[in-house]
């Protein structure tokens, strides 16, 4: 092939659009590495909600001692008794509690169902502190992770699967019929299809993680409903971004859900172990809200779910509204103005 012909072929293949897409892929790749490594490479507890149960004379002193630990790993508060501590752990108000017995062995309460890494971190921290004061300690896991979920990660992986179903379902609709629906009716049809995908995918995920693999306890019906909401929220958001930005919208969803959402979700590392940026954004993104709600259903008697459900509902409603609005505006822009009478 002549040199000039080869250059011509290269020029035709490497269009400005292709160049921008390749640069976007490289940017997403580097952001993926920076996000995951940045969020997960150096876990340190920071302001972990924690309770102390002790006789009145020792309670304030123990709280003050924990508040002054280097790096502020704990956010301690005093509680009247062990029953109150267990209740707050179940309600997800605290992640652990130290019950001080001046006449004998102290007890540390943890909940590995909320994240085994966090439970282990609290155990190591408090054990070291107790040894420095020549005190004995026993650890009680009041909400243990399931037998077939030893690392407490199945909830997170389930949510990741649901999120993948959401953005891949929307991407499939774009591939088959174009990223931007041409009118309001087609946009509504896409949302209806996405709702059907969400219902089926939510049920499938709940059955696989629950009755089929026995990885997660809890209500299968509740997990089905949550999975449906997660899939539709991510799918509707993907349809909206595709409707506004075209194919680039899929990349934006990957940025929000995968690159920012997954490492900040509290799956591999629960929120108190994440750096401040990821700890702050996690609850506002579908993977974080979904992981928190799933663990609440599975291990914490469905407590403390309201905020997470509102976040997911907001993504679903905003995605659907933007999808329909973008389609309506596009149709209006494409409609020629009426001809004026002579």
CSV table of C-alpha atoms in Angstrom, one decimal:
chain,number,residue,atom,x,y,z
A,1,UNK,CA,0.0,0.0,0.0
A,2,UNK,CA,1.5,3.4,-0.9
A,3,UNK,CA,2.5,5.6,2.0
A,4,UNK,CA,0.1,8.3,1.0
A,5,UNK,CA,-2.8,5.8,0.8
A,6,UNK,CA,-2.0,4.5,4.3
A,7,UNK,CA,-2.0,8.0,5.8
A,8,UNK,CA,-5.3,8.6,4.1
A,9,UNK,CA,-6.8,5.4,5.6
A,10,UNK,CA,-5.5,6.4,9.1
A,11,UNK,CA,-6.9,9.9,8.7
A,12,UNK,CA,-10.3,8.5,7.7
A,13,UNK,CA,-10.3,6.1,10.6
A,14,UNK,CA,-9.1,8.4,13.3
A,15,UNK,CA,-11.9,11.0,13.1
A,16,UNK,CA,-12.2,13.8,15.7
A,17,UNK,CA,-15.1,12.0,17.2
A,18,UNK,CA,-13.1,8.7,17.5
A,19,UNK,CA,-10.2,10.7,19.0
A,20,UNK,CA,-12.4,12.2,21.6
A,21,UNK,CA,-14.0,8.9,22.5
A,22,UNK,CA,-10.5,7.2,22.9
A,23,UNK,CA,-9.3,10.1,25.1
A,24,UNK,CA,-12.5,9.8,27.2
A,25,UNK,CA,-11.8,6.0,27.6
A,26,UNK,CA,-8.3,6.7,28.8
A,27,UNK,CA,-9.6,9.4,31.2
A,28,UNK,CA,-12.1,7.0,32.7
A,29,UNK,CA,-9.5,4.3,33.0
A,30,UNK,CA,-7.1,6.6,35.0
A,31,UNK,CA,-10.0,7.9,37.1
A,32,UNK,CA,-11.0,4.3,37.9
A,33,UNK,CA,-7.5,3.6,39.1
A,34,UNK,CA,-7.2,6.8,41.1
A,35,UNK,CA,-10.7,6.4,42.7
A,36,UNK,CA,-10.4,2.8,43.8
A,37,UNK,CA,-6.8,3.0,45.0
A,38,UNK,CA,-7.4,6.4,46.6
A,39,UNK,CA,-10.5,5.2,48.5
A,40,UNK,CA,-9.3,1.8,49.5
A,41,UNK,CA,-5.5,1.8,49.9
A,42,UNK,CA,-5.1,3.1,53.4
A,43,UNK,CA,-8.2,2.5,55.6
A,44,UNK,CA,-8.2,4.4,58.9
A,45,UNK,CA,-11.2,4.7,61.3
A,46,UNK,CA,-12.4,8.2,61.7
A,47,UNK,CA,-15.3,9.2,64.1
A,48,UNK,CA,-16.8,5.8,64.2
A,49,UNK,CA,-20.1,6.0,66.2
A,50,UNK,CA,-19.3,4.2,69.4
A,51,UNK,CA,-20.9,3.8,72.9
A,52,UNK,CA,-19.5,3.3,76.4
A,53,UNK,CA,-21.5,1.6,79.1
A,54,UNK,CA,-19.9,2.1,82.6
A,55,UNK,CA,-20.8,3.0,86.1
A,56,UNK,CA,-21.6,6.7,86.4
A,57,UNK,CA,-18.3,7.6,88.0
A,58,UNK,CA,-16.3,6.0,85.2
A,59,UNK,CA,-18.5,6.7,82.3
A,60,UNK,CA,-17.5,10.3,81.6
A,61,UNK,CA,-13.8,9.5,82.1
A,62,UNK,CA,-14.0,6.6,79.6
A,63,UNK,CA,-15.7,8.8,77.0
A,64,UNK,CA,-13.1,11.5,77.4
A,65,UNK,CA,-10.3,8.9,77.1
A,66,UNK,CA,-11.7,7.6,73.8
A,67,UNK,CA,-12.3,11.1,72.5
A,68,UNK,CA,-8.7,11.9,73.0
A,69,UNK,CA,-7.3,9.0,71.1
A,70,UNK,CA,-4.8,10.1,68.3
A,71,UNK,CA,-6.5,10.7,65.0
A,72,UNK,CA,-10.1,10.7,66.5
A,73,UNK,CA,-10.9,7.1,65.4
A,74,UNK,CA,-14.0,7.0,67.6
A,75,UNK,CA,-17.0,9.3,68.2
A,76,UNK,CA,-17.9,8.0,71.7
A,77,UNK,CA,-21.1,8.7,73.7
A,78,UNK,CA,-22.3,7.3,77.1
A,79,UNK,CA,-25.2,4.9,77.3
A,80,UNK,CA,-27.0,3.7,80.4
A,81,UNK,CA,-26.8,-0.1,79.9
A,82,UNK,CA,-25.9,-2.9,77.6
A,83,UNK,CA,-29.5,-3.3,76.3
A,84,UNK,CA,-29.4,0.3,75.1
A,85,UNK,CA,-26.1,-0.3,73.3
A,86,UNK,CA,-27.4,-3.4,71.6
A,87,UNK,CA,-30.6,-1.5,70.6
A,88,UNK,CA,-28.5,1.3,69.0
A,89,UNK,CA,-26.3,-1.1,67.1
A,90,UNK,CA,-29.5,-2.8,65.7
A,91,UNK,CA,-30.8,0.6,64.8
A,92,UNK,CA,-27.5,1.5,63.1
A,93,UNK,CA,-27.0,4.5,65.3
A,94,UNK,CA,-23.6,3.1,66.5
A,95,UNK,CA,-21.1,0.6,65.1
A,96,UNK,CA,-19.8,-0.8,68.4
A,97,UNK,CA,-19.9,-0.4,72.2
A,98,UNK,CA,-17.6,-1.0,75.2
A,99,UNK,CA,-19.2,-2.3,78.3
A,100,UNK,CA,-16.9,-1.7,81.3
A,101,UNK,CA,-17.1,-3.9,84.3
A,102,UNK,CA,-14.8,-2.5,87.0
A,103,UNK,CA,-14.9,-5.9,88.9
A,104,UNK,CA,-14.1,-8.1,86.0
A,105,UNK,CA,-13.8,-8.5,82.2
A,106,UNK,CA,-15.0,-5.8,79.8
A,107,UNK,CA,-17.1,-6.6,76.8
A,108,UNK,CA,-16.8,-5.2,73.3
A,109,UNK,CA,-20.0,-5.3,71.1
A,110,UNK,CA,-19.5,-5.3,67.4
A,111,UNK,CA,-21.7,-6.1,64.3
A,112,UNK,CA,-19.8,-7.8,61.5
A,113,UNK,CA,-23.1,-7.7,59.5
A,114,UNK,CA,-22.4,-4.0,58.9
A,115,UNK,CA,-18.9,-4.8,57.6
A,116,UNK,CA,-16.4,-7.3,58.9
A,117,UNK,CA,-13.4,-5.0,58.3
A,118,UNK,CA,-15.0,-2.4,60.5
A,119,UNK,CA,-15.8,-4.9,63.2
A,120,UNK,CA,-12.2,-6.2,63.1
A,121,UNK,CA,-10.8,-2.7,63.2
A,122,UNK,CA,-12.8,-1.9,66.3
A,123,UNK,CA,-11.7,-5.1,67.9
A,124,UNK,CA,-8.0,-4.4,67.3
A,125,UNK,CA,-8.3,-0.8,68.5
A,126,UNK,CA,-10.1,-1.5,71.7
A,127,UNK,CA,-8.1,-4.6,72.5
A,128,UNK,CA,-4.9,-2.6,72.2
A,129,UNK,CA,-6.4,0.1,74.5
A,130,UNK,CA,-7.5,-2.4,77.1
A,131,UNK,CA,-4.1,-4.2,77.1
A,132,UNK,CA,-2.4,-0.8,77.7
A,133,UNK,CA,-4.5,-0.5,80.9
A,134,UNK,CA,-4.0,-4.2,82.0
A,135,UNK,CA,-7.7,-5.0,81.5
A,136,UNK,CA,-9.3,-8.1,80.1
A,137,UNK,CA,-11.7,-7.9,77.1
A,138,UNK,CA,-14.0,-10.3,75.4
A,139,UNK,CA,-15.6,-9.5,72.0
A,140,UNK,CA,-19.3,-10.3,71.2
A,141,UNK,CA,-20.5,-10.1,67.6
A,142,UNK,CA,-24.2,-9.1,68.2
A,143,UNK,CA,-25.1,-9.0,64.5
A,144,UNK,CA,-22.8,-11.5,62.8
A,145,UNK,CA,-22.5,-11.8,59.0
A,146,UNK,CA,-24.2,-14.9,57.6
A,147,UNK,CA,-22.4,-18.2,57.4
A,148,UNK,CA,-22.2,-18.0,53.6
A,149,UNK,CA,-21.3,-14.3,53.7
A,150,UNK,CA,-18.2,-14.5,55.9
A,151,UNK,CA,-16.7,-11.2,54.7
A,152,UNK,CA,-19.9,-9.3,54.6
A,153,UNK,CA,-19.5,-8.4,51.0
A,154,UNK,CA,-22.4,-10.2,49.4
A,155,UNK,CA,-24.7,-7.3,49.9
A,156,UNK,CA,-22.3,-5.0,48.1
A,157,UNK,CA,-21.8,-7.4,45.2
A,158,UNK,CA,-25.6,-7.8,44.9
A,159,UNK,CA,-26.0,-4.1,44.6
A,160,UNK,CA,-23.2,-3.8,42.1
A,161,UNK,CA,-25.0,-6.4,39.9
A,162,UNK,CA,-28.2,-4.5,40.1
A,163,UNK,CA,-26.4,-1.3,39.1
A,164,UNK,CA,-24.8,-3.0,36.2
A,165,UNK,CA,-28.2,-4.2,35.1
A,166,UNK,CA,-29.5,-0.7,35.2
A,167,UNK,CA,-26.9,1.0,33.0
A,168,UNK,CA,-26.4,-1.9,30.6
A,169,UNK,CA,-30.1,-2.2,30.1
A,170,UNK,CA,-30.3,1.5,29.2
A,171,UNK,CA,-27.2,1.2,27.0
A,172,UNK,CA,-28.8,-1.8,25.2
A,173,UNK,CA,-31.8,0.4,24.3
A,174,UNK,CA,-29.5,3.1,23.0
A,175,UNK,CA,-27.6,0.6,20.9
A,176,UNK,CA,-30.8,-0.8,19.4
A,177,UNK,CA,-32.6,2.4,18.7
A,178,UNK,CA,-30.2,5.3,19.1
A,179,UNK,CA,-29.0,7.1,22.2
A,180,UNK,CA,-31.6,9.9,22.0
A,181,UNK,CA,-35.3,8.9,21.6
A,182,UNK,CA,-36.9,10.9,18.9
A,183,UNK,CA,-40.1,11.8,20.7
A,184,UNK,CA,-41.9,11.7,24.0
A,185,UNK,CA,-43.7,8.5,23.3
A,186,UNK,CA,-40.5,6.6,22.5
A,187,UNK,CA,-38.9,7.9,25.7
A,188,UNK,CA,-41.9,6.7,27.7
A,189,UNK,CA,-41.6,3.3,26.1
A,190,UNK,CA,-37.9,3.1,27.0
A,191,UNK,CA,-38.7,3.9,30.6
A,192,UNK,CA,-41.5,1.3,30.6
A,193,UNK,CA,-39.0,-1.3,29.3
A,194,UNK,CA,-36.5,-0.2,31.9
A,195,UNK,CA,-39.1,-0.7,34.6
A,196,UNK,CA,-39.7,-4.3,33.3
A,197,UNK,CA,-36.0,-5.0,33.3
A,198,UNK,CA,-35.8,-3.7,36.9
A,199,UNK,CA,-38.6,-5.9,38.1
A,200,UNK,CA,-37.1,-9.0,36.5
A,201,UNK,CA,-33.6,-8.2,37.5
A,202,UNK,CA,-34.6,-7.2,41.1
A,203,UNK,CA,-36.3,-10.5,41.6
A,204,UNK,CA,-33.5,-12.6,40.0
A,205,UNK,CA,-30.9,-11.0,42.2
A,206,UNK,CA,-32.9,-11.4,45.4
A,207,UNK,CA,-33.5,-15.1,44.6
A,208,UNK,CA,-29.9,-15.8,43.7
A,209,UNK,CA,-28.5,-14.1,46.8
A,210,UNK,CA,-31.2,-15.5,49.0
A,211,UNK,CA,-32.9,-18.8,48.5
A,212,UNK,CA,-30.6,-20.1,45.7
A,213,UNK,CA,-27.2,-19.5,47.2
A,214,UNK,CA,-28.2,-18.8,50.7
A,215,UNK,CA,-25.7,-16.0,50.9
A,216,UNK,CA,-27.9,-13.4,52.5
A,217,UNK,CA,-30.7,-13.8,55.0
A,218,UNK,CA,-33.6,-11.3,55.2
A,219,UNK,CA,-36.8,-10.9,53.3
A,220,UNK,CA,-36.6,-11.9,49.7
A,221,UNK,CA,-39.6,-9.7,48.9
A,222,UNK,CA,-37.9,-6.7,50.5
A,223,UNK,CA,-34.7,-7.3,48.5
A,224,UNK,CA,-36.8,-7.7,45.4
A,225,UNK,CA,-38.4,-4.3,45.9
A,226,UNK,CA,-35.0,-2.7,46.7
A,227,UNK,CA,-33.4,-4.3,43.7
A,228,UNK,CA,-36.2,-3.1,41.4
A,229,UNK,CA,-35.7,0.5,42.7
A,230,UNK,CA,-31.9,0.3,42.3
A,231,UNK,CA,-32.0,-1.0,38.7
A,232,UNK,CA,-34.6,1.5,37.6
A,233,UNK,CA,-32.8,4.4,39.3
A,234,UNK,CA,-29.6,3.7,37.5
A,235,UNK,CA,-31.3,2.8,34.3
A,236,UNK,CA,-33.4,6.0,34.3
A,237,UNK,CA,-30.4,8.1,35.1
A,238,UNK,CA,-28.6,6.5,32.2
A,239,UNK,CA,-31.5,7.1,29.8
A,240,UNK,CA,-31.5,10.7,30.9
A,241,UNK,CA,-27.8,11.3,30.4
A,242,UNK,CA,-28.0,9.5,27.0
A,243,UNK,CA,-31.0,11.7,26.1
A,244,UNK,CA,-29.0,14.9,26.9
A,245,UNK,CA,-25.5,14.0,25.9
A,246,UNK,CA,-25.9,11.1,23.5
A,247,UNK,CA,-23.4,8.2,23.7
A,248,UNK,CA,-21.2,10.2,26.1
A,249,UNK,CA,-24.0,9.8,28.6
A,250,UNK,CA,-23.0,6.2,29.1
A,251,UNK,CA,-19.5,7.3,30.1
A,252,UNK,CA,-20.9,9.8,32.5
A,253,UNK,CA,-22.9,7.1,34.2
A,254,UNK,CA,-19.8,4.9,34.5
A,255,UNK,CA,-18.1,7.9,36.1
A,256,UNK,CA,-20.9,8.4,38.6
A,257,UNK,CA,-21.8,4.8,39.4
A,258,UNK,CA,-18.7,2.8,38.9
A,259,UNK,CA,-15.7,5.1,39.3
A,260,UNK,CA,-17.2,7.3,42.1
A,261,UNK,CA,-20.0,5.1,43.4
A,262,UNK,CA,-18.5,1.6,43.9
A,263,UNK,CA,-15.4,2.5,46.0
A,264,UNK,CA,-17.5,4.9,48.1
A,265,UNK,CA,-20.4,2.5,48.6
A,266,UNK,CA,-19.1,1.1,51.9
A,267,UNK,CA,-18.8,-2.4,50.5
A,268,UNK,CA,-15.1,-3.3,50.8
A,269,UNK,CA,-14.6,-0.6,53.5
A,270,UNK,CA,-17.6,0.6,55.5
A,271,UNK,CA,-18.0,4.4,55.5
A,272,UNK,CA,-16.1,5.2,58.8
A,273,UNK,CA,-13.0,3.7,57.2
A,274,UNK,CA,-13.1,5.7,54.0
A,275,UNK,CA,-11.3,9.0,53.3
A,276,UNK,CA,-13.5,12.1,53.8
A,277,UNK,CA,-14.3,12.7,50.1
A,278,UNK,CA,-15.5,9.1,49.5
A,279,UNK,CA,-17.3,9.0,52.8
A,280,UNK,CA,-19.2,12.2,51.9
A,281,UNK,CA,-20.3,11.2,48.4
A,282,UNK,CA,-21.1,7.5,49.0
A,283,UNK,CA,-24.6,7.9,50.6
A,284,UNK,CA,-25.7,10.1,47.7
A,285,UNK,CA,-24.9,7.7,44.9
A,286,UNK,CA,-26.9,4.5,44.0
A,287,UNK,CA,-24.2,1.9,45.1
A,288,UNK,CA,-23.8,3.5,48.5
A,289,UNK,CA,-27.5,4.0,49.1
A,290,UNK,CA,-28.2,0.5,47.8
A,291,UNK,CA,-25.5,-1.2,49.9
A,292,UNK,CA,-26.6,0.5,53.1
A,293,UNK,CA,-30.3,-0.4,52.5
A,294,UNK,CA,-29.4,-4.0,51.5
A,295,UNK,CA,-27.5,-4.5,54.7
A,296,UNK,CA,-30.3,-3.0,56.7
A,297,UNK,CA,-32.7,-5.5,55.2
A,298,UNK,CA,-30.4,-8.4,55.6
A,299,UNK,CA,-28.9,-7.8,59.1
A,300,UNK,CA,-30.5,-4.9,60.9
A,301,UNK,CA,-34.3,-5.6,60.8
A,302,UNK,CA,-34.8,-3.0,58.0
A,303,UNK,CA,-33.8,-0.2,60.3
A,304,UNK,CA,-32.3,3.2,59.1
A,305,UNK,CA,-33.4,2.8,55.5
A,306,UNK,CA,-35.4,6.0,54.9
A,307,UNK,CA,-32.6,8.2,53.7
A,308,UNK,CA,-31.2,5.6,51.4
A,309,UNK,CA,-34.6,4.9,49.8
A,310,UNK,CA,-35.2,8.6,49.3
A,311,UNK,CA,-31.8,8.9,47.6
A,312,UNK,CA,-32.7,6.0,45.2
A,313,UNK,CA,-36.2,7.4,44.6
A,314,UNK,CA,-34.7,10.8,43.8
A,315,UNK,CA,-32.4,9.2,41.2
A,316,UNK,CA,-35.3,7.3,39.7
A,317,UNK,CA,-37.7,10.3,39.5
A,318,UNK,CA,-35.1,12.8,38.3
A,319,UNK,CA,-33.9,10.3,35.7
A,320,UNK,CA,-37.4,9.6,34.4
A,321,UNK,CA,-38.3,13.3,34.4
A,322,UNK,CA,-35.1,14.4,32.5
A,323,UNK,CA,-35.5,11.6,30.0
A,324,UNK,CA,-39.1,12.7,29.1
A,325,UNK,CA,-38.1,16.4,29.2
A,326,UNK,CA,-35.1,15.9,26.9
A,327,UNK,CA,-37.3,14.0,24.4
A,328,UNK,CA,-40.0,16.6,24.4
A,329,UNK,CA,-37.6,19.4,23.8
A,330,UNK,CA,-35.9,17.5,21.0
A,331,UNK,CA,-39.2,16.9,19.3
A,332,UNK,CA,-40.1,20.6,19.7
A,333,UNK,CA,-36.8,21.6,18.2
A,334,UNK,CA,-37.2,19.2,15.3
A,335,UNK,CA,-40.8,20.3,14.5
A,336,UNK,CA,-40.7,22.9,11.6
A,337,UNK,CA,-42.7,26.1,12.3
A,338,UNK,CA,-46.1,26.4,10.7
A,339,UNK,CA,-46.1,28.0,7.2
A,340,UNK,CA,-47.5,31.5,7.1
A,341,UNK,CA,-50.4,32.2,4.8
A,342,UNK,CA,-49.6,34.4,1.8
